[in-house]
Tab-separated table of C-alpha atoms in Angstrom:
chain	number	residue	atom	x	y	z
A	1	MET	CA	129.834	92.759	63.562
A	2	ALA	CA	130.215	96.377	64.277
A	3	THR	CA	126.116	96.887	64.271
A	4	VAL	CA	125.635	94.075	66.635
A	5	GLY	CA	128.522	95.745	68.925
A	6	LYS	CA	126.817	98.949	68.522
A	7	THR	CA	123.342	97.323	69.572
A	8	LEU	CA	124.884	95.390	72.705
A	9	ALA	CA	126.978	98.952	73.520
A	10	ALA	CA	123.526	100.895	73.178
A	11	ILE	CA	121.559	97.970	75.353
A	12	LEU	CA	124.137	98.145	78.060
A	13	LEU	CA	123.796	102.092	78.365
A	14	CYS	CA	120.301	101.862	78.112
A	15	CYS	CA	120.613	99.096	81.639
A	16	LEU	CA	123.038	101.345	82.809
A	17	VAL	CA	121.007	104.535	82.543
A	18	ALA	CA	117.546	102.714	84.232
A	19	THR	CA	119.827	101.535	87.016
A	20	ALA	CA	121.134	104.922	88.109
A	21	THR	CA	117.840	106.713	87.653
A	22	SER	CA	115.765	103.722	89.658
A	23	TYR	CA	114.253	104.527	93.079
A	24	LYS	CA	116.723	103.421	96.425
A	25	ARG	CA	114.754	103.676	99.275
A	26	ASN	CA	117.824	104.098	101.473
A	27	THR	CA	120.674	105.259	99.304
A	28	LEU	CA	121.564	108.732	98.676
A	29	VAL	CA	121.412	108.337	94.554
A	30	ASN	CA	120.066	111.446	92.176
A	31	ARG	CA	121.017	113.746	94.471
A	32	HIS	CA	119.485	116.857	92.978
A	33	HIS	CA	120.474	119.763	95.375
A	34	SER	CA	117.559	122.465	94.973
A	35	HIS	CA	118.393	125.583	95.141
A	36	ASP	CA	114.766	127.094	96.141
A	37	HIS	CA	114.607	125.697	99.523
A	38	SER	CA	111.214	127.145	100.050
A	39	TRP	CA	108.039	124.673	100.357
A	40	ASP	CA	104.518	124.636	101.117
A	41	TYR	CA	103.328	121.445	103.140
A	42	LEU	CA	104.496	118.238	104.236
A	43	LEU	CA	104.168	115.219	103.119
A	44	PHE	CA	103.675	112.154	105.409
A	45	VAL	CA	104.464	108.947	104.240
A	46	ARG	CA	103.578	105.422	105.750
A	47	GLU	CA	104.092	101.912	104.332
A	48	TRP	CA	103.090	98.529	105.062
A	49	PRO	CA	106.121	96.911	105.351
A	50	ALA	CA	104.792	93.273	104.185
A	51	VAL	CA	104.588	95.059	100.830
A	52	ALA	CA	107.601	97.253	100.858
A	53	CYS	CA	109.632	94.254	101.211
A	54	MET	CA	108.130	92.356	97.868
A	55	SER	CA	109.239	95.417	95.628
A	56	PRO	CA	111.646	95.082	92.985
A	57	ASP	CA	114.212	97.648	95.229
A	58	ALA	CA	113.412	95.322	97.970
A	59	GLN	CA	114.474	92.464	96.160
A	60	ARG	CA	118.086	93.610	96.018
A	61	HIS	CA	118.507	94.149	99.315
A	62	ASP	CA	118.215	91.389	102.527
A	63	CYS	CA	114.773	92.822	103.042
A	64	SER	CA	112.632	91.755	106.591
A	65	VAL	CA	110.083	92.915	109.133
A	66	PRO	CA	111.748	93.284	112.369
A	67	ASN	CA	110.448	91.420	115.267
A	68	VAL	CA	109.079	94.778	116.975
A	69	VAL	CA	107.109	95.666	113.790
A	70	HIS	CA	103.277	95.043	113.621
A	71	ASN	CA	101.777	98.231	112.222
A	72	TRP	CA	102.640	100.616	109.568
A	73	THR	CA	105.719	102.141	108.987
A	74	ILE	CA	107.150	105.045	108.484
A	75	HIS	CA	109.099	105.972	105.341
A	76	GLY	CA	109.332	109.690	105.817
A	77	LEU	CA	108.396	113.615	106.363
A	78	TRP	CA	109.013	115.297	103.222
A	79	PRO	CA	108.761	119.453	102.679
A	80	THR	CA	106.727	119.595	99.083
A	81	LYS	CA	106.035	123.001	97.054
A	82	GLU	CA	102.855	123.003	95.223
A	83	HIS	CA	102.435	121.706	91.867
A	84	THR	CA	105.977	119.592	92.067
A	85	GLU	CA	108.378	117.678	94.342
A	86	GLY	CA	111.289	118.584	96.949
A	87	PRO	CA	112.802	120.619	97.969
A	88	ASN	CA	115.434	118.147	98.742
A	89	TYR	CA	119.143	118.156	100.072
A	90	CYS	CA	118.758	121.523	101.558
A	91	ASN	CA	121.991	121.979	103.833
A	92	ASP	CA	125.177	119.758	103.725
A	93	ASP	CA	126.462	121.510	106.651
A	94	ASP	CA	124.124	119.900	109.075
A	95	LYS	CA	125.144	116.399	109.185
A	96	PHE	CA	123.199	113.110	110.474
A	97	ASP	CA	124.273	112.459	113.593
A	98	VAL	CA	122.659	108.962	115.382
A	99	ASN	CA	123.737	110.425	119.312
A	100	LYS	CA	121.505	113.255	118.504
A	101	ILE	CA	118.515	111.161	118.331
A	102	LYS	CA	119.379	108.622	120.851
A	103	SER	CA	116.620	108.241	123.189
A	104	LEU	CA	114.565	108.161	120.021
A	105	ILE	CA	116.206	104.800	118.779
A	106	PRO	CA	113.484	102.695	120.251
A	107	MET	CA	110.737	104.176	119.000
A	108	LEU	CA	112.444	104.481	115.575
A	109	ASP	CA	113.466	100.827	115.632
A	110	ARG	CA	109.500	99.873	115.733
A	111	PHE	CA	107.829	102.809	114.082
A	112	TRP	CA	110.309	103.903	111.494
A	113	PRO	CA	112.620	101.173	110.990
A	114	ASN	CA	114.878	100.213	107.982
A	115	LEU	CA	113.746	97.645	106.211
A	116	TYR	CA	117.015	96.516	104.914
A	117	SER	CA	118.983	94.277	107.338
A	118	ASP	CA	121.923	94.387	104.944
A	119	GLU	CA	122.683	98.166	105.849
A	120	SER	CA	123.164	99.848	109.335
A	121	PRO	CA	119.679	100.520	111.197
A	122	SER	CA	120.397	104.245	111.138
A	123	SER	CA	121.524	104.412	107.198
A	124	PHE	CA	117.533	105.090	106.666
A	125	TRP	CA	117.520	107.704	109.254
A	126	LYS	CA	120.379	109.500	107.708
A	127	HIS	CA	118.902	108.994	104.545
A	128	GLU	CA	115.927	110.650	105.125
A	129	TRP	CA	116.956	113.544	107.469
A	130	THR	CA	119.771	114.859	104.802
A	131	LYS	CA	117.143	114.531	101.972
A	132	HIS	CA	114.430	116.099	103.618
A	133	GLY	CA	115.190	117.031	107.071
A	134	THR	CA	117.526	119.606	106.004
A	135	CYS	CA	114.512	121.317	104.037
A	136	ALA	CA	112.179	120.697	106.713
A	137	MET	CA	114.272	122.158	109.436
A	138	SER	CA	113.309	125.873	107.856
A	139	LEU	CA	110.397	125.341	110.174
A	140	ALA	CA	110.992	126.447	113.711
A	141	ALA	CA	108.997	122.810	115.248
A	142	LEU	CA	111.713	121.036	112.856
A	143	GLY	CA	113.963	123.044	113.201
A	144	ASP	CA	117.150	120.453	114.304
A	145	GLU	CA	117.686	116.609	113.668
A	146	LEU	CA	115.959	115.809	117.233
A	147	LYS	CA	112.465	118.267	116.631
A	148	PHE	CA	112.302	116.637	113.141
A	149	PHE	CA	112.394	113.070	114.405
A	150	SER	CA	110.323	113.746	117.280
A	151	THR	CA	107.842	115.493	115.794
A	152	THR	CA	107.575	112.936	112.808
A	153	LEU	CA	106.888	110.090	115.036
A	154	LYS	CA	104.493	112.584	117.305
A	155	LEU	CA	102.332	112.504	113.907
A	156	ASN	CA	102.544	108.992	113.404
A	157	LYS	CA	100.721	109.019	116.401
A	158	LYS	CA	98.349	111.976	115.600
A	159	PHE	CA	97.339	110.236	112.438
A	160	ASN	CA	97.333	106.512	113.289
A	161	ILE	CA	96.051	104.797	110.009
A	162	ASP	CA	96.208	101.657	111.714
A	163	SER	CA	93.012	102.617	113.743
A	164	ALA	CA	91.848	104.316	110.882
A	165	LEU	CA	91.473	101.326	108.640
A	166	TYR	CA	90.749	98.365	111.597
A	167	ASP	CA	87.712	101.043	112.299
A	168	ALA	CA	86.138	100.498	108.909
A	169	ASN	CA	86.851	96.891	108.990
A	170	ILE	CA	90.329	96.984	106.618
A	171	VAL	CA	92.253	95.005	108.160
A	172	PRO	CA	95.354	92.704	106.641
A	173	SER	CA	94.133	89.511	105.321
A	174	ASP	CA	95.601	86.554	102.856
A	175	ASN	CA	92.032	86.185	101.229
A	176	ARG	CA	89.774	89.623	101.436
A	177	GLN	CA	90.700	92.251	99.605
A	178	TYR	CA	89.028	96.100	99.521
A	179	MET	CA	88.427	98.910	97.011
A	180	LEU	CA	90.547	102.099	96.764
A	181	SER	CA	87.370	104.439	97.435
A	182	ASP	CA	87.116	102.169	100.693
A	183	ILE	CA	90.554	102.969	101.917
A	184	LYS	CA	90.944	106.327	101.036
A	185	GLN	CA	87.363	107.370	102.627
A	186	ALA	CA	88.358	105.319	105.867
A	187	ILE	CA	91.099	107.694	106.057
A	188	GLY	CA	89.192	110.693	104.911
A	189	GLN	CA	86.079	110.353	107.300
A	190	GLN	CA	89.374	109.978	110.203
A	191	TYR	CA	91.151	112.665	109.080
A	192	ASN	CA	88.956	114.820	106.865
A	193	THR	CA	91.487	115.052	104.222
A	194	GLU	CA	92.256	112.357	100.772
A	195	PRO	CA	94.884	110.301	100.956
A	196	ILE	CA	97.215	109.354	98.194
A	197	VAL	CA	97.358	105.579	98.249
A	198	ASP	CA	100.154	103.752	96.183
A	199	CYS	CA	99.986	100.379	94.917
A	200	LEU	CA	102.478	98.071	94.208
A	201	GLN	CA	101.054	95.880	91.015
A	202	GLY	CA	101.782	92.117	89.985
A	203	ASP	CA	100.596	88.854	88.175
A	204	ASN	CA	98.566	88.626	90.681
A	205	GLY	CA	96.909	91.739	91.541
A	206	GLN	CA	97.499	94.827	93.057
A	207	TYR	CA	98.970	95.359	96.720
A	208	LEU	CA	98.530	98.178	99.313
A	209	PHE	CA	102.247	100.022	99.393
A	210	ASP	CA	102.091	103.296	101.242
A	211	ILE	CA	99.675	106.138	102.333
A	212	ARG	CA	100.617	109.986	102.295
A	213	ILE	CA	98.529	112.398	104.652
A	214	CYS	CA	99.380	116.134	103.694
A	215	ILE	CA	99.955	118.398	106.361
A	216	ASP	CA	100.216	122.016	106.665
A	217	LYS	CA	102.862	123.934	108.742
A	218	GLU	CA	100.864	123.646	111.686
A	219	PHE	CA	100.543	120.166	111.303
A	220	GLN	CA	96.733	120.027	110.453
A	221	ALA	CA	95.684	117.508	107.651
A	222	ARG	CA	95.565	119.469	104.305
A	223	SER	CA	94.122	118.840	100.899
A	224	CYS	CA	96.892	116.771	98.595
A	225	ASP	CA	98.205	118.891	95.609
A	226	GLY	CA	97.864	116.249	92.511
A	227	GLY	CA	96.176	112.743	92.125
A	228	SER	CA	94.792	111.279	94.687
A	229	SER	CA	96.538	107.539	94.015
A	230	HIS	CA	99.891	106.477	92.774
A	231	GLU	CA	99.554	103.240	90.535
A	232	CYS	CA	96.844	101.896	92.224
A	233	ASP	CA	93.793	100.978	89.541
A	234	ASP	CA	90.409	101.931	91.441
A	235	SER	CA	88.442	99.370	89.480
A	236	GLN	CA	90.364	96.853	90.943
A	237	PRO	CA	90.482	95.087	94.117
A	238	ILE	CA	93.721	95.577	96.654
A	239	ARG	CA	95.319	92.860	98.610
A	240	PHE	CA	96.597	94.187	101.797
A	241	PRO	CA	98.546	91.163	103.314
A	242	PRO	CA	99.490	90.275	107.306
A	243	ILE	CA	102.567	91.066	108.463
A	244	HIS	CA	104.855	87.958	108.444
A	245	ASN	CA	108.119	89.374	110.451
A	246	GLY	CA	111.227	88.083	108.592
A	247	THR	CA	111.816	88.424	104.960
A	248	ALA	CA	109.187	88.530	102.766
A	249	LYS	CA	108.228	86.207	99.805
A	250	PHE	CA	109.268	88.001	96.389
A	251	ILE	CA	105.499	88.474	94.414
A	252	LYS	CA	106.590	87.313	90.545
A	253	GLY	CA	105.174	90.278	88.448
A	254	LEU	CA	105.368	93.253	91.165
A	255	HIS	CA	106.963	96.420	89.598
């Protein structure tokens, strides 16, 4: 009986550890304060909202694609050091204030939305500012909250991946699938850089989740440090489902 009790306790501990260390899109978890706040380039991350709402993390929320969203959405602009991640959470004193970006809210709702309808619309922006914006502000062009969000919106227009994929005839479809090499080539030809592509793996194949472009401090595309894809099998086709505004269907086996 004691052995069974110890086994159950061990299983519970493992589950708690797994829960505590799992990735949360909006909430401030695993908060790691960087002592070295220097960084080398920016990682500009966009996600496909139809797939973002299929992810296991999203299934723990009321995830839905707002009616105003029809394109790739911004996940974040992340200062990054060569050969590593971060820095993160660089300035606790510079608190997020939604009033400072009030003029941007219509654009943010469309291009940088919080897909979790069970949270406040601004909670995602608060998370991105607190974790990444407070580190980006060491660059004058990103030196305050308004500059950080307005510049990111401008970069979203400059690096228009909707247009780049469309020009390569890579469009959302319930039937067509695409190879990773074609997706990377479409972005690469448009912006002269190889993107990082992230997929969600499921029982029915892999789904296009996010695309990341590395940008230097002059806001020009540059080569990325590290691998060219995350969780994508380059030998298998990739699903790119259309956006259906509203709650997305959970796809069995996604991870």
